[in-house]
Coordinates of C-alpha atoms in Angstrom, one line a residue:
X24 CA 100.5 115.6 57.1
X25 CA 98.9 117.5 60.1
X26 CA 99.5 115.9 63.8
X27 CA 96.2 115.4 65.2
X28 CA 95.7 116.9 68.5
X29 CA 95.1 115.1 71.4
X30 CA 91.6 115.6 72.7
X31 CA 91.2 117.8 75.6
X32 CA 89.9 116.1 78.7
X33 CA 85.7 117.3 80.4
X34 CA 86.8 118.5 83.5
X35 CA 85.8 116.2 86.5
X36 CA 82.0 116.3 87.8
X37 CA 82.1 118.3 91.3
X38 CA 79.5 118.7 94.0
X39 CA 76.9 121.6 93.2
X40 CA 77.0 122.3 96.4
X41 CA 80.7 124.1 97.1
X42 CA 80.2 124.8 100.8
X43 CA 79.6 121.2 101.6
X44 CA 82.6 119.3 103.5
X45 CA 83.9 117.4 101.1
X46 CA 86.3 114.2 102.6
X47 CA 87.8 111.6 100.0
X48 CA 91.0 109.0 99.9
X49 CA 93.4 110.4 97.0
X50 CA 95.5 107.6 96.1
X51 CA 92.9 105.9 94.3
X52 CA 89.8 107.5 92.9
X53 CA 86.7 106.9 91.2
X54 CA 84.7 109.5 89.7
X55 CA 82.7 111.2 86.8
X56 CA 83.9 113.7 83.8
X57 CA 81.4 116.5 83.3
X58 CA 80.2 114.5 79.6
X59 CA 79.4 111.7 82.2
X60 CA 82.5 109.3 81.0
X61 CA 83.9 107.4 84.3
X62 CA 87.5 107.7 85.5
X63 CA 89.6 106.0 87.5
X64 CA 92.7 108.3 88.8
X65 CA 95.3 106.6 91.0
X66 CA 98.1 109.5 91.1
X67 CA 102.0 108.9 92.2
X68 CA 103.6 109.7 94.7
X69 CA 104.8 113.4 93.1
X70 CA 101.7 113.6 91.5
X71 CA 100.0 113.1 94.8
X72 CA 102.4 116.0 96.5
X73 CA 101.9 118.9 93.6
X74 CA 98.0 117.9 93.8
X75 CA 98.1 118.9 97.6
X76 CA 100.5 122.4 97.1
X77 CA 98.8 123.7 94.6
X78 CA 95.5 124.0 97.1
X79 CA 97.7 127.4 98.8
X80 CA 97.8 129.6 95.5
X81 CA 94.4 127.8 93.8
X82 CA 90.6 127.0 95.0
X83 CA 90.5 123.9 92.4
X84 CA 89.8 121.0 94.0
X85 CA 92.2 118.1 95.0
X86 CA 91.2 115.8 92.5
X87 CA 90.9 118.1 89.7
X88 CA 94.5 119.1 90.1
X89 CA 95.5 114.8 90.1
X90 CA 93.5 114.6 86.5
X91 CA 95.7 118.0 85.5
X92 CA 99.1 117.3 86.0
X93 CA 100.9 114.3 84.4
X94 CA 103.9 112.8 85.1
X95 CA 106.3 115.4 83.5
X96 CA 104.5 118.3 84.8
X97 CA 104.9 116.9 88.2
X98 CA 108.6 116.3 87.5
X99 CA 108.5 119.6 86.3
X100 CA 107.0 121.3 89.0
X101 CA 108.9 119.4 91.7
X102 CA 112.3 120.1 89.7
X103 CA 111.7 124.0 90.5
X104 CA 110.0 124.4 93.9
X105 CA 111.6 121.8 95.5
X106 CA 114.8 121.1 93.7
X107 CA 115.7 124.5 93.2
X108 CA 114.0 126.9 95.7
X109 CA 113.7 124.3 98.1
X110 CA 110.3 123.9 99.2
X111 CA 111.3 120.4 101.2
X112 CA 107.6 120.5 102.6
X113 CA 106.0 120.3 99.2
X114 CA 107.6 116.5 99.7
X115 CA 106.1 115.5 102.7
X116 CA 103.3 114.3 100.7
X117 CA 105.0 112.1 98.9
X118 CA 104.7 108.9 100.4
X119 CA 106.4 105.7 99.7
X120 CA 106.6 101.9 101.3
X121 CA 109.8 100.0 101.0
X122 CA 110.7 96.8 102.2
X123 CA 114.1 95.7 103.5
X124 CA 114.6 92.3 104.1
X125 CA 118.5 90.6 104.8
X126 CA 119.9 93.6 106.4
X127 CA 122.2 93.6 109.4
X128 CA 120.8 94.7 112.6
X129 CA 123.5 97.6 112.8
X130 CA 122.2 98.9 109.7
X131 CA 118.3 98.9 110.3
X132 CA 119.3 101.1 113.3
X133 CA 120.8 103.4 111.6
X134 CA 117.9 103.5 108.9
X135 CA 115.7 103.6 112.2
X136 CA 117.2 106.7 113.4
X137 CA 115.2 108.8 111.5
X138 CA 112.2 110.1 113.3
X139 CA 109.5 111.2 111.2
X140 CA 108.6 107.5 110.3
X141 CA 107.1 104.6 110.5
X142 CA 108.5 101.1 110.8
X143 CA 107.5 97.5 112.1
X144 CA 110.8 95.3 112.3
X145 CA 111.3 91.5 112.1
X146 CA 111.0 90.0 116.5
X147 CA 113.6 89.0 118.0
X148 CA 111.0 87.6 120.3
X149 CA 108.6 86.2 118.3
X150 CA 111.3 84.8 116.0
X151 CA 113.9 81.7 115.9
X152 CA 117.2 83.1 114.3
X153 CA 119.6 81.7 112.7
X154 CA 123.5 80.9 111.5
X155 CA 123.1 81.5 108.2
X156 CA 121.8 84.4 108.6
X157 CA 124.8 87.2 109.5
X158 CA 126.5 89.5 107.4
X159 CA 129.1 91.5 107.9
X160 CA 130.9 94.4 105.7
X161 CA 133.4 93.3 102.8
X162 CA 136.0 95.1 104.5
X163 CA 135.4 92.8 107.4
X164 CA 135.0 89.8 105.6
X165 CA 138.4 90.3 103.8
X166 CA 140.1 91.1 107.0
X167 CA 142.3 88.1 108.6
X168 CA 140.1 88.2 111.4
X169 CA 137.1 86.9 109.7
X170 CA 137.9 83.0 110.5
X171 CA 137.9 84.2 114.1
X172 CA 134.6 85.9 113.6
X173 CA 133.2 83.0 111.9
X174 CA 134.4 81.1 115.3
X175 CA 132.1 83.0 117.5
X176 CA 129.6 83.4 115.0
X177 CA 129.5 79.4 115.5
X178 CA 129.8 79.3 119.0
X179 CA 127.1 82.2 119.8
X180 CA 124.8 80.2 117.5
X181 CA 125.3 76.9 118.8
X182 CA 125.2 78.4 122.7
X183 CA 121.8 79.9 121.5
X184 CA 120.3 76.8 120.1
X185 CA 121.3 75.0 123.2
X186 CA 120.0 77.1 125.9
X187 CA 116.4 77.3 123.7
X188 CA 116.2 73.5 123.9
X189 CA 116.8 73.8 127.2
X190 CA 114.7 76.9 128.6
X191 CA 111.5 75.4 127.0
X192 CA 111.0 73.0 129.4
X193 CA 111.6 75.1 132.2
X194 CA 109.2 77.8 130.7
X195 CA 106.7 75.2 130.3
X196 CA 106.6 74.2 134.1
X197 CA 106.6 77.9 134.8
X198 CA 103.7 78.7 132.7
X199 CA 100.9 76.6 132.7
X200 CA 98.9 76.2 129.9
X201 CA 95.6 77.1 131.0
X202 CA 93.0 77.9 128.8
X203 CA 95.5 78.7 126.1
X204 CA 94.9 76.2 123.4
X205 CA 97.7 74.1 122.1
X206 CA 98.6 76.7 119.2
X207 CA 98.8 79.9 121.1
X208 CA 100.4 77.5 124.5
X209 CA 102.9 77.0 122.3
X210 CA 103.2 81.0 120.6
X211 CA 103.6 81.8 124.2
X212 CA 106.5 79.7 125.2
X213 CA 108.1 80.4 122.4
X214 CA 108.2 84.1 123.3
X215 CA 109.2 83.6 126.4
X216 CA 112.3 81.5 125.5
X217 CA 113.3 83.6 122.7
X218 CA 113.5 86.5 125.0
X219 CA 116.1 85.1 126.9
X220 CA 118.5 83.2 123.9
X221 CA 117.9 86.9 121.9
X222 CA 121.2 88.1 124.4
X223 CA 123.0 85.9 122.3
X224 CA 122.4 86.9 118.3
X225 CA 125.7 89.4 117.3
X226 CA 124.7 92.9 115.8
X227 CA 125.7 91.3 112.5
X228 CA 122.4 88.9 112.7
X229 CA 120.3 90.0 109.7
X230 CA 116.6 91.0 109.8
X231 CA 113.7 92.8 108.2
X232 CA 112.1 96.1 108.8
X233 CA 109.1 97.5 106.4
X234 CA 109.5 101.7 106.4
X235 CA 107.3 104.2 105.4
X236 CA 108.2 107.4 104.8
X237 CA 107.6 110.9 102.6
X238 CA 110.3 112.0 100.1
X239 CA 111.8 114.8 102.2
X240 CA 112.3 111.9 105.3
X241 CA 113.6 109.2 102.8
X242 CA 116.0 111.7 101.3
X243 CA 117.2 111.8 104.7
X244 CA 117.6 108.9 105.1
X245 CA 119.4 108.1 102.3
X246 CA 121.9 110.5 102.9
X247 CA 122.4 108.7 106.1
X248 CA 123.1 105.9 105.3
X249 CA 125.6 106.8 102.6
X250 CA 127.4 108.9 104.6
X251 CA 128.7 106.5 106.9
X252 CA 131.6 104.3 106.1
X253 CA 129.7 100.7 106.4
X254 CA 129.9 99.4 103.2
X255 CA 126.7 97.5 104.1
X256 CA 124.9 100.8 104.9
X257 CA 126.5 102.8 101.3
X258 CA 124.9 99.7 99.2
X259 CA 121.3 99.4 101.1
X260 CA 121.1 103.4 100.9
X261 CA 121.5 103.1 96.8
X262 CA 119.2 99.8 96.8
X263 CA 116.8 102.4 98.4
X264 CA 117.4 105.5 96.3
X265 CA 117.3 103.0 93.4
X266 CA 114.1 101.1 94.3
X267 CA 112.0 104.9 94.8
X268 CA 113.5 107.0 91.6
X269 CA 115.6 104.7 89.8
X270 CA 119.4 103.8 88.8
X271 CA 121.3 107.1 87.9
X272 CA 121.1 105.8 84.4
X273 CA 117.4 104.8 84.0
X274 CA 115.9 106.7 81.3
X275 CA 114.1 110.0 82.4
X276 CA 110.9 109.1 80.9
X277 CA 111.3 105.2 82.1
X278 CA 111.6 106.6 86.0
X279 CA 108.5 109.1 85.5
X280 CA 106.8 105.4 84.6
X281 CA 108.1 103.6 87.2
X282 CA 109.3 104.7 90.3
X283 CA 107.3 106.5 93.1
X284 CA 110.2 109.5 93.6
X285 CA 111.8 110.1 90.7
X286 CA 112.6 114.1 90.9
X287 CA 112.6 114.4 94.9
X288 CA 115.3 112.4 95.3
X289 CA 117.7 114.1 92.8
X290 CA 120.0 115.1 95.8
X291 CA 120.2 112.6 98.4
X292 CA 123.8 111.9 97.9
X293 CA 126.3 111.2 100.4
X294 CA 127.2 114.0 102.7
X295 CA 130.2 115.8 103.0
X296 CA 129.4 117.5 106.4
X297 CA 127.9 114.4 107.6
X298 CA 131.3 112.1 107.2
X299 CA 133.5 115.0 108.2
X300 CA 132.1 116.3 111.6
X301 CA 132.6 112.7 113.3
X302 CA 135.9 112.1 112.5
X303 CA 136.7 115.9 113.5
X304 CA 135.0 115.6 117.1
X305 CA 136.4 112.1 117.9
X306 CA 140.0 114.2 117.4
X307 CA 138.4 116.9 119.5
X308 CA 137.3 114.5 122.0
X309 CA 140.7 112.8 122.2
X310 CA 142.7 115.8 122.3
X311 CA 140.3 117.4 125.5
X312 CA 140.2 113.6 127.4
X313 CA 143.2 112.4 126.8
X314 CA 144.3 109.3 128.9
X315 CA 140.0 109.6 130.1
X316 CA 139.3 109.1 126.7
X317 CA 137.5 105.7 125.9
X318 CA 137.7 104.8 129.7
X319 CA 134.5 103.7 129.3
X320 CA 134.3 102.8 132.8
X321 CA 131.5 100.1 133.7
X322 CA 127.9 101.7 135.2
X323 CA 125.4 99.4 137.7
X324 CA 122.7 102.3 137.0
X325 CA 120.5 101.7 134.5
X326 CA 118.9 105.2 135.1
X327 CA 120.5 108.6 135.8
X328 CA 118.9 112.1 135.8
X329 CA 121.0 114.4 134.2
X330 CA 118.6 117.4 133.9
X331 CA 115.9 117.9 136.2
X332 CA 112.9 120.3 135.3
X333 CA 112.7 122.1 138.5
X334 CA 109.7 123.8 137.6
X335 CA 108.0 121.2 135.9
X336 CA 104.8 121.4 138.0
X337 CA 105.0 124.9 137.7
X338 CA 105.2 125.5 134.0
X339 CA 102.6 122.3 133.2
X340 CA 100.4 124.3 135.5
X341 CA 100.8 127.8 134.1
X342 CA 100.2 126.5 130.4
X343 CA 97.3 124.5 131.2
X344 CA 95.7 128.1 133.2
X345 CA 96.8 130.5 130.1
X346 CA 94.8 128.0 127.8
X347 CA 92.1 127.8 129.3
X348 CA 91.8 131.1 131.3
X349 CA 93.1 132.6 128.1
X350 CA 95.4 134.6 129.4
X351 CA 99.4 135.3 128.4
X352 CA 102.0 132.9 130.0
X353 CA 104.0 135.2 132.3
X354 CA 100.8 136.3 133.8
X355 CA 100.1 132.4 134.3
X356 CA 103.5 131.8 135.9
X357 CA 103.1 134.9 137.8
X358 CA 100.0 134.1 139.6
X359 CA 100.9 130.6 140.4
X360 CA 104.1 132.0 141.5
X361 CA 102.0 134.2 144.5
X362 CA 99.9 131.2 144.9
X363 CA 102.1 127.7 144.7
X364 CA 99.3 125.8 146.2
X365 CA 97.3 126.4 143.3
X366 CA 99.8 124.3 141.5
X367 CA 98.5 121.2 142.4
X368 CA 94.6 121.7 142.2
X369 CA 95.2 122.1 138.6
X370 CA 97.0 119.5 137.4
X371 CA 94.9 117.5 139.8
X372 CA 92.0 118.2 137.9
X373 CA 93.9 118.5 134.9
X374 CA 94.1 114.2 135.5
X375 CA 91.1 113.4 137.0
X376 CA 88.8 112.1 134.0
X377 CA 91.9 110.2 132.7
X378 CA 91.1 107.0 130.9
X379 CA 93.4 104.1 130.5
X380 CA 94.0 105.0 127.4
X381 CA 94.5 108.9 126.8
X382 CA 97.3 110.9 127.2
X383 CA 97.9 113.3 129.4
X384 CA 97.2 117.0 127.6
X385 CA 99.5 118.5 125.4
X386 CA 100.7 121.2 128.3
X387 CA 102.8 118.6 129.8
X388 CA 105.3 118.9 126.9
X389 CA 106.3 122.3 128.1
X390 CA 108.2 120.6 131.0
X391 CA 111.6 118.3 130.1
X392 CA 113.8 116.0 131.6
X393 CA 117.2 114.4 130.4
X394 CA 118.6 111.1 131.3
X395 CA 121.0 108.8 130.6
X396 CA 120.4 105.4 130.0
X397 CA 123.1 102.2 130.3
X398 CA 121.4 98.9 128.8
X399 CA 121.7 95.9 126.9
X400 CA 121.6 96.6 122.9
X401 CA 118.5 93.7 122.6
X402 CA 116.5 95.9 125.0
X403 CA 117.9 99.6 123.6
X404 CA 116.3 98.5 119.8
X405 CA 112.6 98.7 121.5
X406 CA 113.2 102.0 123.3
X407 CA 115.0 103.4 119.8
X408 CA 111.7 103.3 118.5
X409 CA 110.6 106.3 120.7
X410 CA 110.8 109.4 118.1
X411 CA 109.0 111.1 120.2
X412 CA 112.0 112.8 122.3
X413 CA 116.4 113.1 121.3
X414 CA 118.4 110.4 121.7
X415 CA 121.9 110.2 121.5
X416 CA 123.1 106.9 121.2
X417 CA 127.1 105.9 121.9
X418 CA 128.6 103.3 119.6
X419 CA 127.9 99.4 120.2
X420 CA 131.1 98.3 122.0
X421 CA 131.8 95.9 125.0
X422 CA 133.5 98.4 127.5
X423 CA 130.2 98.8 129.5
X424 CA 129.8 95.1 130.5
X425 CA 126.9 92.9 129.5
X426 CA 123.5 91.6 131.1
X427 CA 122.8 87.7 132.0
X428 CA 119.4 86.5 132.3
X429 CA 118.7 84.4 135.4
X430 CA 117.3 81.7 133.2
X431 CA 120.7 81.4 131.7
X432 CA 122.4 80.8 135.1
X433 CA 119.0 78.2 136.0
X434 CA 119.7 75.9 133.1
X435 CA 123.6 75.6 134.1
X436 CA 124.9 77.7 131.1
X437 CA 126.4 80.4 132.7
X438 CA 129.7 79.7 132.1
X439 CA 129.9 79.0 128.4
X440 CA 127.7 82.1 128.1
X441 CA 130.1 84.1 129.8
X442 CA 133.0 82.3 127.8
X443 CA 131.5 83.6 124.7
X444 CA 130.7 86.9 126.2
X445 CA 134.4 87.2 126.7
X446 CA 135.6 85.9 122.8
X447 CA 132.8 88.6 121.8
X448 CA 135.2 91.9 123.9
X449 CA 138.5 90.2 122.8
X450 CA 137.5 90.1 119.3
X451 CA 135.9 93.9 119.4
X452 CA 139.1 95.2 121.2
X453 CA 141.0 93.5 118.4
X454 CA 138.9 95.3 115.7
X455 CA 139.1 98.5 117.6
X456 CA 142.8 98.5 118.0
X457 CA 142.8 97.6 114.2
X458 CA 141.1 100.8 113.1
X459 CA 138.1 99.0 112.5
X460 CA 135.6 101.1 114.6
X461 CA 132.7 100.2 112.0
X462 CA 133.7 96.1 111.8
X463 CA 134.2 96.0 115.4
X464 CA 130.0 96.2 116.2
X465 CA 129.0 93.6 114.0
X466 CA 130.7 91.2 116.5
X467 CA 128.8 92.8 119.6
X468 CA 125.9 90.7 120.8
X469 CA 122.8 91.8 121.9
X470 CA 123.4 91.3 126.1
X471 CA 126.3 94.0 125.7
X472 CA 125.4 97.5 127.1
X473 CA 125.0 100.7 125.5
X474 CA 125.1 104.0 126.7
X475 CA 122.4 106.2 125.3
X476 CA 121.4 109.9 126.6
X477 CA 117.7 110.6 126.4
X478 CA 116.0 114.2 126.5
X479 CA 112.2 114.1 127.0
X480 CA 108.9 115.9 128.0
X481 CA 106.8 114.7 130.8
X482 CA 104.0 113.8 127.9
X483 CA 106.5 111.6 126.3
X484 CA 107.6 110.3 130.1
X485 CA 104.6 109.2 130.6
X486 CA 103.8 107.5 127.3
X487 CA 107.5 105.4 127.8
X488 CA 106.6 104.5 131.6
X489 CA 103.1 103.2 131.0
X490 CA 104.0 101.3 127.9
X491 CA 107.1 99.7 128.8
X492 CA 106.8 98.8 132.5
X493 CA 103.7 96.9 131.8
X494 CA 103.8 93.2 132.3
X495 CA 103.7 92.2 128.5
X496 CA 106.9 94.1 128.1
X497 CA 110.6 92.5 127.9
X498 CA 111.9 92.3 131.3
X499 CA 115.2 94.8 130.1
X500 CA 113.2 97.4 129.7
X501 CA 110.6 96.8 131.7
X502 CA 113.5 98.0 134.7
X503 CA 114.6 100.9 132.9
X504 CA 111.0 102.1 133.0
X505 CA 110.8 101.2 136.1
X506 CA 113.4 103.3 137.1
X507 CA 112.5 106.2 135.0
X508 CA 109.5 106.7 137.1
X509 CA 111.5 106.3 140.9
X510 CA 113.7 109.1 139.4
X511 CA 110.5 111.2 138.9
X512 CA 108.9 110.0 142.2
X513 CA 111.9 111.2 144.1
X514 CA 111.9 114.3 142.7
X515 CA 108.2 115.4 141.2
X516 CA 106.2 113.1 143.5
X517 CA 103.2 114.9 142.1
X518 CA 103.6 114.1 138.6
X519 CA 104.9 110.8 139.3
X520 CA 101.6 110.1 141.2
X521 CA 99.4 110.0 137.6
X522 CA 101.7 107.8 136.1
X523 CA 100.0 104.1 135.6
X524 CA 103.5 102.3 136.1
X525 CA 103.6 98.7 137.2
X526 CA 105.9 98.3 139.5
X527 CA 105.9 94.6 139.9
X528 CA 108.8 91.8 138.5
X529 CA 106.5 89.2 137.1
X530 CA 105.7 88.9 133.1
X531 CA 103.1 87.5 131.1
X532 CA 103.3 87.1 127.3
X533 CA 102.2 89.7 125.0
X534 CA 100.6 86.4 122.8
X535 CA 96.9 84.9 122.8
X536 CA 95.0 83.1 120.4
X537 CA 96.3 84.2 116.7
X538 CA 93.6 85.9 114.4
X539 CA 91.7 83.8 111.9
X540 CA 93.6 83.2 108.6
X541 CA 97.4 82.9 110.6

């Protein structure tokens, strides 16, 4: 008995006019064949990225090439130009939305460290944590030192509950209610209290972070986090993998169905280089510092430039007069050169129409400073979220010291916080001298210090300065901004001078009346 072919598709109606701009959303789509019939195409993810490739070799349009290629002739395509000749930027345009929700704070750093994406993370500041709410690795958890981290699990969380009963009333006589109304009054105090009892939660608190990402970044990603050796991290990176393509034993057909990535993330495994390098460096390291090695020694700066631009007026200058006088760069550099004073006019007017909210042009990325940064970890998971520049971030530990808000010292708390503080390095150093580098940072709380080093363009300077000195900013790193820009003042007064830092030490909240529906 003869199979019955399946009926071949009218191609999709298109403009008569093909010189008109034509500008249309392409995940969902509601058009017209060319016999009048109505479609509806809402492509995958994969589908979604061979649509957009095939616009280099073909004319047809965008939506033409959704309606004519399926599931398995994405997988298909994906399987040879990316797979195997490796065309990772094919993937960029597949785009997927996962949600994470229970993980440790040490781990949603590490899935944070990736730069080309986007995230919005459970407060700390907006939010009451929680006992119940920790996790730490199995290997941890097995340990005999877990009834001693249960012990200052209990007393970090009882010390936080007590100083938030206790700061509300003193935020309350500090900040007057106004013309807040009783809803957002209270939003407001709540912010302000949590940013103080926040210095208290251990890395190991768990939270929730929403990430959006195309397949090349989530492969990264992936690989990431199964390359480390957190058990935590290994079983979030395969809830991942498994929640965008699939279990390694899903059907082929069933994943095509299914899951958003089922072909693009055939490789992101765990890493061989990745786990290696570390462990072969920190012998390195050891072997070159010796008894310096893990000295660690405590640092009062916040802020230290370790790479100053010398010529940073100089070569914003220069780019800004080969754009626009369209001439080469050395030519730009060498008449500024012969006439320094020109320097100035131009960024001057370079600045002059600047409104509050634009950035400065894109020539003041060809100039680049370095620093290195000592703060407390609560304050350091806001300024991670700047992708925009390289950041090298030491492990969590306790060598470095740890910050104590005034407020703490105000309510009479200061010594059980810094008893606590203390049961917090005692138990790391334990962990540490256990072999339990990974174990020891879920103890860590948040006042503890990190050291990070920071590499930057003055474009990106300025963008970190105005936004995190401003007044609606957490007072940690409201100081490190602040800092940031007396560096550059001391040295670059010029550039420093278009900076809009506030410079002053009182706060407000960042909260006011909630939106309708909240």
């Amino acid at each position: 008995m003869p199979v019955d072919k399946p009926t071949k598709k009218a191609p999709l109606l298109q403009p008569s006019d093909t010189t008109k701009p034509r500008i249309y959303w392409m995940n969902k789509m509601r058009t017209k064949r060319e016999d009048g019939s109505p479609v509806e195409l809402i492509p995958t993810p994969e589908q979604l990225a061979v649509a957009f490739a095939k616009c280099s070799r073909s004319s047809t349009p965008f939506d033409q090439n959704v309606d004519d290629v399926d599931l398995e002739k994405a997988a298909a395509f994906h399987e040879k130009w990316v797979v195997g000749y490796g065309h990772g930027s094919v993937a960029e345009h597949a785009v997927a939305s996962v949600a994470m929700e229970n993980i440790p704070q040490v781990v949603v750093k590490i899935v944070e460290d990736s730069r080309l994406c986007s995230y919005t993370e459970k407060s700390s500041r907006y939010q009451v944590f929680t006992r119940d709410r920790v996790a730490v690795p199995t290997t941890l958890e097995k340990s005999p030192y877990m009834s001693e981290v249960n012990q200052l699990f209990d007393r970090l969380y009882g010390l936080y509950d007590e100083c938030y009963e206790l700061l509300e009333p003193l935020m309350r006589e500090r900040n007057p209610q106004g013309e807040l109304s009783d809803g957002a009054y209270k939003a407001v105090l709540k912010a302000l209290v949590c940013d103080r009892v926040r210095y208290l939660l251990p890395s190991a608190s768990l939270t929730m972070v929403g990430m959006t990402a195309n397949a090349r970044n989530w492969g990264f990603a992936i690989t990431k986090l199964l390359s480390t050796n957190d058990s935590i991290s290994q079983d979030v990176g395969n809830q991942i993998k498994e929640s965008l393509r699939g279990r390694i034993d899903t059907d082929p057909d069933e994943a095509l169905q299914k899951f958003p990535l089922p072909t693009l993330l055939k490789y992101a495994d765990p890493n061989p280089y990745q786990i290696e390098m570390p462990k072969t460096m920190a012998k390195l390291a050891e072997q070159i510092l010796g008894n310096e090695n893990n000295s660690n020694a405590k640092s009062d700066k916040r802020v230290i430039c370790t790479y100053d631009d010398a010529n940073a007026e100089l070569r914003i200058a220069a780019s800004i007069l080969s754009l626009h006088g369209k001439i080469n760069m050395a030519q730009a550099l060498d008449i500024l050169a012969h006439k320094p004073e020109l320097i100035d006019v131009i960024i001057a007017e370079a600045m002059k129409e600047r409104g509050p909210h634009d950035p400065p042009p894109r020539a003041f990325e060809h100039a680049w400073f370095q620093h290195q940064i000592v703060m407390d970890y609560g304050g350091w998971r806001d300024i991670q979220r700047h992708r925009m520049c390289t950041q090298s971030n030491q492990p969590l530990g306790t060598d470095l010291g740890y910050d104590v808000p005034v407020e703490i010292e105000e309510i009479g708390k200061e010594k059980d916080y810094s008893a606590v503080m203390d049961m917090a390095r005692d138990l790391n150093h334990k962990l540490l001298d256990a072999g339990m580098a990974t174990e020891a940072e879920y103890v860590v709380p948040m006042a503890y210090r990190r050291r990070l080093v920071v590499s930057w363009n003055v474009r990106e300077l300025f963008h970190f300065i105005e936004l995190r000195s401003g007044k609606k900013g957490h007072p940690s790193y409201r100081k490190v901004a602040q800092d940031l820009w007396h560096s550059l003042n001391e040295a670059h007064p010029l550039i420093a001078s278009f900076i809009k830092v506030d410079l002053s030490e009182t706060g407000i909240s960042t909260l006011g009346e909630k939106p309708k529906g909240f």
